[in-house]
Amino acid sequence: METDTFDVSVSAEEKEEMPKIWNFSAGPGMLPRPVLEAVQREFLDYRGLGASIVEMSHRTHAVEAIVESLTDGLRGLLAIPEDFEIFFTQGGGRTQFAMVPANLLRGKTGAYLVTGLWSAAALEEARRIGRAEAVVRTEGDVPDATECDWPDAAYVYYCDNETVHGIEFSAPPMAPEGVPLVADMSSNFLTRPIDWSRHGVVWAAAQKNFTPAGLTVVIARRDLLGGLLAHMPSMFDWALYAREKSMPNTPPVFQLYIADLVAKWVRSEGGVEELPRRALERSSLLYEALDARPDLYVTNVARRARSRVNVPFALRNPDDLADFIAAGEREGFRQFTGHASVGGLRVSLYNAMPLEGPRRFAEFLRAWRP
Ligand SMILES: *Cc1c(COP(=O)(O)O)cnc(C)c1O
């Protein structure tokens, strides 16, 4: 395949070049620099075609080859079994909150594990479509499997990493025998392997860790497709996307193209075997620095549920917030304030973040005095 010859691994010079600022944005998040450089290089003339990729019809070989390469790349990276379909939709995470119940409810109840803002929002949206309940609600922690009592569940839904609250499951939660488990992995997609024997559907809005906003990846077991509720729009039908190879209408070609480059970059960096090690290393640097000064910093998440990609914290004295942010910005740190709904601070550490970023932030945490 032509796209396979394209190398996005990091050159020695690029590795040495450190960014001038440290971008800790929670989303849209940082993308790998070699990927952005490749996009820049190819933007005006896509691989000798004489036009930009964003000017190409999605019915051309070039675009079909991107979707095929991306699909094959993800299947390889995440060891996705053949009985799972991989396809791409638009409308972001919030549209998927509706597509999940629209495709899976079939007259039963959606069972939700509510662990933070995103799973709560998914539940609210599902209630617009049909019957859905929180079977468990936790704050600052993930639930114990035994806490859950299951109604007549069509599926069990959870958010693998709560981006706002910094709460991450360390292993998939339990679902009753025969009930598919559905995971929102928007913010920790491609940061570790996925246990397919435990999941029916995994999806991710891509703009946290994967590609610019406008693309959602859905990986669904084939036997779960085809159950769209009758009164739903046809563009909600997962089966349509699987059948039409993600092109029931004009797809977001630019996002698919960058996603393909990111998937290749992930592979060149050692794949989902190497990336979890780095994610743990990055986040541990921050948690250690925060834990060392409980007189200055507050963290509210149980240790077992601490996210490896979003590290939220607060200052013991909230009156110091503006000073803290100004001091951080002088060090070159950007976009490290907390989500509007919780306030405080949040440092996001996606795959593209070099270890040096959290290392410097940890130093800053140790040195800072009100
Ligand atoms: C950002 C995010 C969403 C929402 O994505 P949008 O594309 O903005 O609708 C959903 N779930 C998680 C875990 C997220 O981080």
PDB file of C-alpha atoms and ligand atoms in Angstrom, residues 26-27 91-97 117-119 121-122 157 159-164 184-188 203-208 213-216 310 346 350, ligand 1:
ATOM      1  CA  ALA A  26      -7.126  18.375  27.724  1.00  0.00           C
ATOM      2  CA  GLY A  27      -8.633  18.560  24.260  1.00  0.00           C
ATOM      3  CA  GLY A  91     -20.527  14.553  15.366  1.00  0.00           C
ATOM      4  CA  GLY A  92     -18.009  14.031  18.160  1.00  0.00           C
ATOM      5  CA  GLY A  93     -18.428  12.295  21.478  1.00  0.00           C
ATOM      6  CA  ARG A  94     -21.803  13.782  22.286  1.00  0.00           C
ATOM      7  CA  THR A  95     -23.341  12.390  19.109  1.00  0.00           C
ATOM      8  CA  GLN A  96     -22.010   8.967  20.052  1.00  0.00           C
ATOM      9  CA  PHE A  97     -23.776   9.336  23.430  1.00  0.00           C
ATOM     10  CA  LEU A 117     -18.993  14.340  33.918  1.00  0.00           C
ATOM     11  CA  TRP A 118     -18.752  12.363  30.664  1.00  0.00           C
ATOM     12  CA  SER A 119     -20.546   9.211  31.781  1.00  0.00           C
ATOM     13  CA  ALA A 121     -23.680  13.287  30.112  1.00  0.00           C
ATOM     14  CA  ALA A 122     -23.898   9.999  28.199  1.00  0.00           C
ATOM     15  CA  TYR A 157     -21.810   1.584  29.668  1.00  0.00           C
ATOM     16  CA  CYS A 159     -16.246   5.926  30.532  1.00  0.00           C
ATOM     17  CA  ASP A 160     -12.775   4.384  30.730  1.00  0.00           C
ATOM     18  CA  ASN A 161     -11.111   7.710  31.493  1.00  0.00           C
ATOM     19  CA  GLU A 162     -13.071  10.656  32.866  1.00  0.00           C
ATOM     20  CA  THR A 163     -11.194  13.505  31.223  1.00  0.00           C
ATOM     21  CA  VAL A 164     -12.558  16.241  33.496  1.00  0.00           C
ATOM     22  CA  ASP A 184     -16.001   5.557  25.917  1.00  0.00           C
ATOM     23  CA  MET A 185     -12.206   5.687  25.497  1.00  0.00           C
ATOM     24  CA  SER A 186     -12.044   9.186  24.028  1.00  0.00           C
ATOM     25  CA  SER A 187      -9.189  10.385  26.185  1.00  0.00           C
ATOM     26  CA  ASN A 188      -7.145   7.217  26.719  1.00  0.00           C
ATOM     27  CA  TRP A 203     -15.515   4.171  20.833  1.00  0.00           C
ATOM     28  CA  ALA A 204     -13.426   7.343  21.029  1.00  0.00           C
ATOM     29  CA  ALA A 205     -13.951  10.928  19.970  1.00  0.00           C
ATOM     30  CA  ALA A 206     -10.553  11.488  18.424  1.00  0.00           C
ATOM     31  CA  GLN A 207      -9.572  15.020  19.390  1.00  0.00           C
ATOM     32  CA  LYS A 208      -8.005  14.171  22.752  1.00  0.00           C
ATOM     33  CA  ALA A 213     -11.836  17.212  16.182  1.00  0.00           C
ATOM     34  CA  GLY A 214     -14.387  15.877  13.729  1.00  0.00           C
ATOM     35  CA  LEU A 215     -13.771  12.144  13.835  1.00  0.00           C
ATOM     36  CA  THR A 216     -15.051   9.422  16.125  1.00  0.00           C
ATOM     37  CA  ASN A 310      -5.419  13.814  32.963  1.00  0.00           C
ATOM     38  CA  ARG A 346      -5.507  20.028  35.278  1.00  0.00           C
ATOM     39  CA  TYR A 350      -1.353  12.526  26.000  1.00  0.00           C
TER      40      TYR A 350
HETATM   41  C1  LIG B   1     -14.213  15.206  25.231  1.00  0.00           C
HETATM   42  C2  LIG B   1     -14.933  13.974  25.612  1.00  0.00           C
HETATM   43  C3  LIG B   1     -16.234  13.688  25.128  1.00  0.00           C
HETATM   44  C4  LIG B   1     -17.021  14.660  24.292  1.00  0.00           C
HETATM   45  O1  LIG B   1     -16.493  14.854  23.039  1.00  0.00           O
HETATM   46  P1  LIG B   1     -17.092  15.950  22.037  1.00  0.00           P
HETATM   47  O2  LIG B   1     -16.521  15.494  20.735  1.00  0.00           O
HETATM   48  O3  LIG B   1     -16.631  17.284  22.469  1.00  0.00           O
HETATM   49  O4  LIG B   1     -18.592  15.822  22.042  1.00  0.00           O
HETATM   50  C5  LIG B   1     -16.809  12.508  25.507  1.00  0.00           C
HETATM   51  N1  LIG B   1     -16.177  11.636  26.317  1.00  0.00           N
HETATM   52  C6  LIG B   1     -14.942  11.878  26.806  1.00  0.00           C
HETATM   53  C7  LIG B   1     -14.296  10.881  27.697  1.00  0.00           C
HETATM   54  C8  LIG B   1     -14.289  13.048  26.468  1.00  0.00           C
HETATM   55  O5  LIG B   1     -13.054  13.295  26.957  1.00  0.00           O
END
